[in-house]
Amino acid sequence: MTATDPHRTAVPSQASELVSTLPGRYYTDPAIFAREQEHILESRWFCAVRSADLARPGAFRTATVGRESVLVCRNRSGDVRAFLNVCRHRGAQVCTAEAGEVRRSLQCPYHAWTYDLDGRLTAAPNMADMPGVDRGERGLIGVHVREWLGYVWVCLAPQPPSFEETVRQAVARRLDDEEAVERYGAEDLALGRRIAYDVAANWKLVIENFMECYHCGTIHPELTDVLPEFAEGYASQYYVGHGARFGEGVAGFTVDGTAGFGRIDGVTEEQDRRYYAVTVPPQVFLNLVPDHVIVHRLFPLAPDRTLIECDWLYSPDVVDSGADLSRSVELFDRVNRQDFAACERCQPAMSSRAYRDGGVLVPVEHHIAEFHSWVGEMLGEAEL
Amino acid sequence: MTATDPHRTAVPSQASELVSTLPGRYYTDPAIFAREQEHILESRWFCAVRSADLARPGAFRTATVGRESVLVCRNRSGDVRAFLNVCRHRGAQVCTAEAGEVRRSLQCPYHAWTYDLDGRLTAAPNMADMPGVDRGERGLIGVHVREWLGYVWVCLAPQPPSFEETVRQAVARRLDDEEAVERYGAEDLALGRRIAYDVAANWKLVIENFMECYHCGTIHPELTDVLPEFAEGYASQYYVGHGARFGEGVAGFTVDGTAGFGRIDGVTEEQDRRYYAVTVPPQVFLNLVPDHVIVHRLFPLAPDRTLIECDWLYSPDVVDSGADLSRSVELFDRVNRQDFAACERCQPAMSSRAYRDGGVLVPVEHHIAEFHSWVGEMLGEAEL
Amino acid sequence: MTATDPHRTAVPSQASELVSTLPGRYYTDPAIFAREQEHILESRWFCAVRSADLARPGAFRTATVGRESVLVCRNRSGDVRAFLNVCRHRGAQVCTAEAGEVRRSLQCPYHAWTYDLDGRLTAAPNMADMPGVDRGERGLIGVHVREWLGYVWVCLAPQPPSFEETVRQAVARRLDDEEAVERYGAEDLALGRRIAYDVAANWKLVIENFMECYHCGTIHPELTDVLPEFAEGYASQYYVGHGARFGEGVAGFTVDGTAGFGRIDGVTEEQDRRYYAVTVPPQVFLNLVPDHVIVHRLFPLAPDRTLIECDWLYSPDVVDSGADLSRSVELFDRVNRQDFAACERCQPAMSSRAYRDGGVLVPVEHHIAEFHSWVGEMLGEAEL
C-alpha cells in the first residue's frame, strides 16, 4: 500500500469497533430460508446459466432458482428464453436433464403437450376435441431474462427490479468505474474449466467469507504468496475500486506464481497485475485478473447447503490452443476449497447458544455489515 | 369403437372444457398427508396382504397401513385376524419380519408376553404376581378384517364403512355388472409373480395416472400395440363397464402380443379379448384380462413416496406347469415402470408456483375429478 | 434370595398393579426432545469424557452435550476446563476432531483467533488496530466442570444443580452406602476396551431398559447364567443397595462364567461375587463387579437416535499385563447388543395409536416410574 494507490484510503469510520453479525438463526432457520427464497432468490436477478452453454437454437439448460426449476433455452431467432419447468397440463417437468438440445419444440414426455421455444402451446393430443382451450393462455410460464457478461440472468418476480441499477451499476460502483468490468470482455471469453462444489453451509456464510480477507493469512498461503497485501487482512472489497496488486516476483495469477497467459484485450495498464473481486448479491462472485475471469454462481438449496458452480474463463485463443490451464485453475480451486471448508466449519456453530446473538466483525470486515443490511432490507426488516 | 359397443357411449358432459386438478400442495404438504393417513388410509378398507400368503394357521405378515404396522395372521381355526403390531406391555413390535410363521402363539421377544392367534394375552413372566391383570383387556388391539378376491382387507376405524358398499359395489358399479369381477375367480388364482416398486411420488399421482389413458399414446408403445384403442386416449375407466378390446392380430395380453394362456374358467365370451381396469380407492388397482388378473396395492409412506406391490395371478395349473410367464408379466411391468417414471417426473413440480392452483384435466381425463371429489369428501372439505 | 439378604426385601407397595409408562409422544415428538435438550441434557450434570483421555496439558476432546459441541481440555496447570466449541469471532468450531492435542493454545483455524487453555483470548490478527476490544470479554464461553470416578462431568446451566446432591448422593442412595462406589476406585482404573453403539431409539427407552430385569430371562441367556437371580425378573435396581449374586459355579463375570481377574483393591467381601448397577440420570450407567467397572455414557442425538459409549475399566496391572480381556468384555457387549436391539424394536411403536397413552409397568418394573416422575419434574410438568 503506497500513497500512489488512492483507492486504498476509503476506510470505514469507527474502524476500531467490533460490529455484530447476523444472529445465528439466520443461518439455520428453515422459515428464514423460505423467506430468503421468496424475497431474494426468486425476486432478484439471478445468474442462472452461461450463455455459451446454449450454443444453438434448441439448446436448453435447467437451473434451480430458489424453489423453482427454471428451463432456459435459445429460440429459433437465437434469443434466450426462460420458463418455469412445469407442463401446464398435469405438472410434469418438461426437461429433467441438466442440459440438452431439441429441434423445434419442447415436448412434455408425459402426455406430449408441445410448446415452441418461446413457450407457446402449439400442439397436444386430442386438441381437436378441445376447441375452448386457449393456446396462448396455456403456454409455459415465462421468466424475465437478461444477458450480461456472457451469462443469462433470470428474475422470477412479476416486476423485476432494474437490472441496470441492481446488477450493472452495483458492479460499477464497487469498481468505481462504469467501464472496468466490460474491459475484460467476459462475454467473449471461453470456458476453460468448470468445477462444482457442494458445500454444507448457508449461502450467506459463503458470501461473507468471499467479502473479507481477514482469513487470508490463515488459510490461503498460495493466494497470499501471489497477493502479498492480502496477508494484511484487507480484502480488495474492503475498498472501493481497489485491485490487489501482484507480488514483486509474481509472474502470473497461478498456484505457484509462474506466468499465466497474455493480457485479455481491453484490460488496461492500471488493471494489469491486479486482482479485483466483486460480490453481486445474492449469488455471484466476479474475480478479474489480467488473463482470466473467474465467475462463481451460488445455488442455495437449503439453510445448510449451497451448490456452487465456478467457471474459469480465458481468451478463446488460449483455450483453443490446448494450453495447460492447470496451474492457473489450481490457484482459485485451492482457494475455493479452503474457503468452503471454513464455511462448513462455521455452519454447526450457528445453532449454538454461543452464537444466539451472532459473532462480531472486526474493522477489516466492517463492509460485510452492508450485506447484512441488504439482507434485512430484502426481507422487509427494519433492523436485524 | 363400433356401434355394437354400448359401454363406450357414456361420455361425461362438458367434454370440451378443461377442469382443474387438485392444487399442488395436496401432493407435498405433510399436514395434508397426515390427514389423509388418518381420514383415508386408516379409515377406509385397505387391501393389506394376499390371503394365500397366509397359507397355514400361524402364518403371519406385517403391512404398513397409514402410520401403523399391522400384523395379519391366520388363527388355529383357519380364519384371518389382524392386530396393531404393538405389544401391550412396553410397546415392542411383536413381529418385525415382513412374513413368518409361528406355532400356536405370538410372543413378544422383549419380555415374552404371549398372545394367542386371536390376540388374547395368554401368558407373561411373573403373571402369578399380577392377579389384578385382566388378560382380556390386555390383548393385542384388533383391527377389522374382510377377505375378498383372495386378499385380506383391513380397516383401522372403530366403525368401518360398509365393505359391501365401498368396495364390492364400487367395483360392480365401475364394471356395470354385479358378477363381472367374480367371474375371474381371483381368490382361486395362484401368484405367478410379484414385483415391488418404490416410487418417489405422491400416491394420488399414481392413482390419477392409472385412471387415464391420455398418456398411453406417448409412453406405452407396447400397451397400445395390444390395445389399439388406448392410442386414442380413452381409458377403459373413462367409461362404465367398458373393457378395452385386444387388437386384431393380437393373440394375448403379452409384451409382444403373442399368445398368453387359456381363458380363466368363468370368464365370459363378452369379457374375452378385453382388458378391464378398476381403481378401488384409496389403494387398489384391478386389471382383468382373460388369462390373468393383475392386482396393484399401494402403500403410501410419505407425501412423496409410495411403495407399490403388484401381483400377477394365473390359474393354478398355469403356475404349477412351470410355464414361461415372462412375456405375460413383462407387458405390465413395462407399463408400471413407464407410469411410475411419469409420476416421479410430476412430483417435483407439485411445489412450483406454476402448480399453485393445480393443472388441468382434458376431456378424456374428466373422470379423475370424481377421485378428487372423493378425496375432498374424505377429508371433510366441501370444496377443494 | 435368602433371609440373609436384607436388601432384597424393600419391595414397592401396590406390587400387583400395573402402572402406566410415559405416553408414546414422549419418545417421538421433536418438541419434547428439544425441551429435554434444554431442561435436562443442557441443565444437569452430564458425563462427557474420561479424564484419562486428557492425559497431558493441551490434550482435548469434543463431546455433544444436548445441542452443543463442548470442548474439554487440560490446561497448563493440569486442571480440566470446558468451553462451548465456538470461536467468539465468526462462529467457527475451534476444534472439529473428536480428540487431539495442542501445545499452549487453542487457535481457531479460520481467522487465527487464539485462546489459552483457560479460554482467554490472547491474540488475533490485527489486534493492534482494535484497542477497544476487551480480551476478557471475548474469551471462549466456559462451562462448569467436575471430575468424579475418573470422568469429566460438565454442566451448561449458568447455575448448575448441586453435583454432590444430584450425582454423588444419588449414587450413594441407590447403593445405600456413601462409600460403596468409591471402593472400586474407578478413577485409578485403566481403560481396557471402549465400544460405541449407535442406537435407533429414544434415550429414555435405553434408560428404562437398563433399569429393569423383567426382560433378562427372555433376551440375556449369558447374563442370567452368571446371575441366576436375574431370571426371576428382579433387577438389582429394583432394590436399594442390592447386588445380584453370581451363580454357584460361576468363577467370574465373563461370557462363559470362567474366571475373570483379581478383585479390585478396596472392593469388600460383601461386594465380592456381586453385580451392582446404578443409573445416574440423564445419561450414565455404572456397572460394578469385583474385577472391573463398566461405564455407559449416553449421548442423545435425536428423538430416535442415541449414541452410547461404553468403557470397560480394569486395574492398570491387568491392562498393562496384556491379559486377554475378551471373555470379560464379551459378556456385557452381548448384553448391550441384546438390549439395544430391544430398544430399537420399541421405537417404531412409540408413534402407534396403540401406545398413545403409553404401555404398562409390571410390578418388577415399578421403580421405572420414578424415572418418569423425574423427567416430568425436569420438564416442569406436574403430571405426565
Coordinates of C-alpha atoms in Angstrom, one line a residue, chain B residues 98-315:
Chain B
E98 CA -42.4 -59.0 6.7
A99 CA -43.5 -62.6 6.9
G100 CA -43.1 -65.7 9.0
E101 CA -44.8 -68.5 10.8
V102 CA -45.4 -69.3 14.5
R103 CA -46.7 -72.4 16.0
R104 CA -49.5 -71.5 18.4
S105 CA -48.9 -68.0 19.7
L106 CA -47.3 -64.6 19.1
Q107 CA -44.7 -63.9 21.6
C108 CA -43.1 -60.5 22.1
P109 CA -39.4 -61.1 22.0
Y110 CA -38.7 -58.3 24.6
H111 CA -40.4 -59.6 27.8
A112 CA -42.1 -62.7 26.4
W113 CA -45.7 -61.5 26.7
T114 CA -47.6 -64.1 24.8
Y115 CA -50.8 -63.8 22.8
D116 CA -52.8 -66.5 21.0
L117 CA -53.6 -66.2 17.3
D118 CA -56.8 -64.3 18.2
G119 CA -54.8 -61.7 20.1
R120 CA -55.7 -62.8 23.6
L121 CA -53.0 -62.4 26.3
T122 CA -52.3 -65.9 27.4
A123 CA -49.1 -65.7 29.4
A124 CA -46.4 -63.4 30.7
P125 CA -43.5 -64.0 33.1
N126 CA -44.4 -63.5 36.7
M127 CA -48.1 -63.5 35.8
A128 CA -48.8 -65.1 39.1
D129 CA -47.7 -62.0 40.9
M130 CA -50.2 -59.9 39.0
P131 CA -53.6 -61.2 39.9
G132 CA -55.2 -57.9 39.1
V133 CA -54.3 -58.0 35.4
D134 CA -57.2 -58.6 33.1
R135 CA -55.9 -60.7 30.3
G136 CA -58.8 -59.9 28.1
E137 CA -58.2 -56.2 28.4
R138 CA -54.5 -56.6 27.7
G139 CA -54.8 -58.4 24.4
L140 CA -53.4 -57.2 21.1
I141 CA -55.6 -54.4 19.7
G142 CA -57.7 -55.9 16.9
V143 CA -58.3 -54.5 13.5
H144 CA -61.4 -55.2 11.3
V145 CA -60.8 -57.8 8.6
R146 CA -62.6 -59.0 5.4
E147 CA -61.4 -61.3 2.7
W148 CA -62.3 -60.8 -0.9
L149 CA -60.7 -61.6 -4.3
G150 CA -58.1 -63.6 -2.4
Y151 CA -56.9 -60.6 -0.4
V152 CA -57.2 -59.6 3.2
W153 CA -58.6 -56.1 3.6
V154 CA -58.3 -54.4 6.9
C155 CA -59.9 -51.3 8.4
L156 CA -58.4 -49.4 11.4
A157 CA -61.5 -47.4 12.0
P158 CA -63.5 -48.3 15.1
Q159 CA -66.7 -48.3 12.9
P160 CA -65.6 -49.3 9.4
P161 CA -67.6 -48.1 6.5
S162 CA -69.7 -50.8 4.7
F163 CA -67.3 -53.2 2.8
E164 CA -70.2 -54.1 0.6
E165 CA -70.9 -50.5 -0.4
T166 CA -67.4 -49.0 -0.5
V167 CA -65.5 -51.9 -2.0
R168 CA -67.7 -54.6 -3.7
Q169 CA -70.4 -52.4 -5.0
A170 CA -67.9 -49.8 -6.0
V171 CA -66.2 -52.4 -8.2
A172 CA -69.6 -53.6 -9.5
R173 CA -70.6 -50.1 -10.5
R174 CA -67.4 -49.5 -12.4
L175 CA -67.9 -52.7 -14.3
D176 CA -71.6 -52.2 -14.6
D177 CA -72.1 -55.8 -13.5
E178 CA -72.5 -57.3 -10.1
E179 CA -70.8 -60.5 -11.2
A180 CA -68.2 -59.3 -13.6
V181 CA -65.2 -59.4 -11.3
E182 CA -66.2 -62.6 -9.6
R183 CA -66.0 -64.5 -12.9
Y184 CA -62.2 -64.2 -12.8
G185 CA -62.2 -66.1 -9.6
A186 CA -59.2 -64.2 -8.3
E187 CA -59.4 -66.0 -4.9
D188 CA -58.6 -69.3 -6.6
L189 CA -55.8 -68.0 -8.8
A190 CA -52.1 -68.6 -8.0
L191 CA -49.4 -66.0 -7.6
G192 CA -47.2 -66.1 -10.7
R193 CA -45.1 -63.1 -10.0
R194 CA -44.9 -60.2 -7.5
I195 CA -42.8 -57.1 -8.1
A196 CA -42.5 -54.2 -5.7
Y197 CA -41.8 -50.7 -6.9
D198 CA -40.6 -47.9 -4.6
V199 CA -41.9 -44.7 -6.2
A200 CA -40.9 -41.2 -5.4
A201 CA -44.3 -39.7 -5.9
N202 CA -47.5 -38.9 -4.0
W203 CA -50.0 -41.8 -4.0
K204 CA -52.6 -39.6 -5.7
L205 CA -50.4 -39.0 -8.7
V206 CA -50.2 -42.8 -9.1
I207 CA -53.9 -43.1 -8.9
E208 CA -54.6 -40.3 -11.4
N209 CA -52.1 -41.8 -13.8
F210 CA -53.8 -45.2 -13.6
M211 CA -57.2 -43.7 -14.2
E212 CA -56.5 -42.1 -17.5
C213 CA -55.1 -43.2 -20.9
Y214 CA -54.4 -39.8 -22.4
H215 CA -50.7 -40.6 -21.8
C216 CA -50.9 -44.1 -23.4
G217 CA -50.0 -42.9 -26.9
T218 CA -46.9 -41.1 -25.5
I219 CA -45.4 -43.5 -23.0
H220 CA -46.9 -47.0 -23.5
P221 CA -46.0 -48.3 -27.0
E222 CA -46.3 -52.0 -26.0
L223 CA -49.7 -51.5 -24.4
T224 CA -51.2 -49.6 -27.3
D225 CA -49.9 -52.3 -29.6
V226 CA -52.0 -54.8 -27.7
L227 CA -55.0 -52.4 -27.1
P228 CA -55.0 -50.1 -30.1
E229 CA -58.0 -48.0 -28.8
F230 CA -55.7 -46.8 -26.0
A231 CA -53.8 -44.8 -28.6
E232 CA -56.9 -42.6 -28.8
G233 CA -56.5 -41.6 -25.2
Y234 CA -59.7 -43.0 -23.8
A235 CA -59.0 -45.2 -20.7
S236 CA -61.3 -48.1 -20.1
Q237 CA -62.1 -46.3 -16.8
Y238 CA -63.4 -43.3 -18.8
Y239 CA -66.5 -45.4 -19.5
V240 CA -68.7 -47.5 -17.3
G241 CA -68.3 -51.2 -17.9
H242 CA -66.0 -50.9 -20.8
G243 CA -63.2 -53.3 -21.5
A244 CA -60.6 -52.2 -24.0
R245 CA -60.6 -54.6 -26.9
F246 CA -57.4 -56.5 -28.0
G247 CA -56.1 -55.5 -31.4
E248 CA -56.9 -57.7 -34.5
G249 CA -53.7 -59.6 -34.7
V250 CA -53.1 -59.8 -31.0
A251 CA -53.1 -63.3 -29.6
G252 CA -52.7 -62.5 -25.9
F253 CA -52.1 -59.8 -23.3
T254 CA -48.3 -60.1 -23.6
V255 CA -45.4 -57.8 -24.2
D256 CA -45.3 -58.7 -27.9
G257 CA -48.9 -59.7 -28.5
T258 CA -48.1 -63.4 -28.7
A259 CA -50.4 -65.9 -27.1
G260 CA -50.9 -66.0 -23.4
F261 CA -52.7 -68.8 -21.6
G262 CA -56.1 -70.4 -21.6
R263 CA -59.1 -68.3 -20.6
I264 CA -59.8 -68.5 -16.9
D265 CA -62.8 -70.6 -16.1
G266 CA -65.8 -68.3 -15.6
V267 CA -64.6 -65.6 -17.9
T268 CA -67.4 -65.0 -20.4
E269 CA -67.3 -64.6 -24.1
E270 CA -68.1 -60.9 -23.7
Q271 CA -65.1 -60.5 -21.4
D272 CA -62.8 -62.4 -23.6
R273 CA -60.1 -60.5 -25.6
R274 CA -60.7 -57.4 -23.4
Y275 CA -58.8 -55.5 -20.7
Y276 CA -60.8 -54.1 -17.8
A277 CA -59.3 -51.8 -15.2
V278 CA -60.8 -50.7 -11.9
T279 CA -59.5 -48.3 -9.3
V280 CA -60.6 -49.1 -5.8
P281 CA -59.6 -46.0 -3.8
P282 CA -57.6 -45.5 -1.8
Q283 CA -55.0 -48.0 -2.9
V284 CA -56.0 -50.9 -5.2
F285 CA -55.9 -51.3 -8.9
L286 CA -57.6 -54.3 -10.5
N287 CA -56.6 -55.3 -14.1
L288 CA -58.6 -58.1 -15.6
V289 CA -57.6 -59.9 -18.8
P290 CA -58.9 -63.3 -20.0
D291 CA -55.9 -65.4 -18.8
H292 CA -54.8 -63.4 -15.7
V293 CA -55.5 -60.8 -13.1
I294 CA -53.1 -58.1 -12.0
V295 CA -53.6 -56.5 -8.6
H296 CA -51.7 -53.4 -7.5
R297 CA -51.6 -52.5 -3.8
L298 CA -50.3 -49.0 -3.0
F299 CA -48.7 -48.3 0.4
P300 CA -48.4 -44.5 0.7
L301 CA -45.4 -43.9 3.0
A302 CA -44.8 -40.2 2.8
P303 CA -46.1 -37.2 0.8
D304 CA -43.5 -38.0 -1.9
R305 CA -43.1 -41.8 -1.5
T306 CA -45.4 -44.7 -2.3
L307 CA -44.5 -48.4 -2.2
I308 CA -46.4 -50.4 -4.7
E309 CA -46.8 -54.2 -4.7
C310 CA -48.0 -55.7 -8.0
D311 CA -49.2 -59.3 -8.2
W312 CA -49.7 -61.3 -11.4
L313 CA -52.3 -64.0 -10.8
Y314 CA -52.8 -67.1 -13.0
S315 CA -54.8 -70.3 -12.9

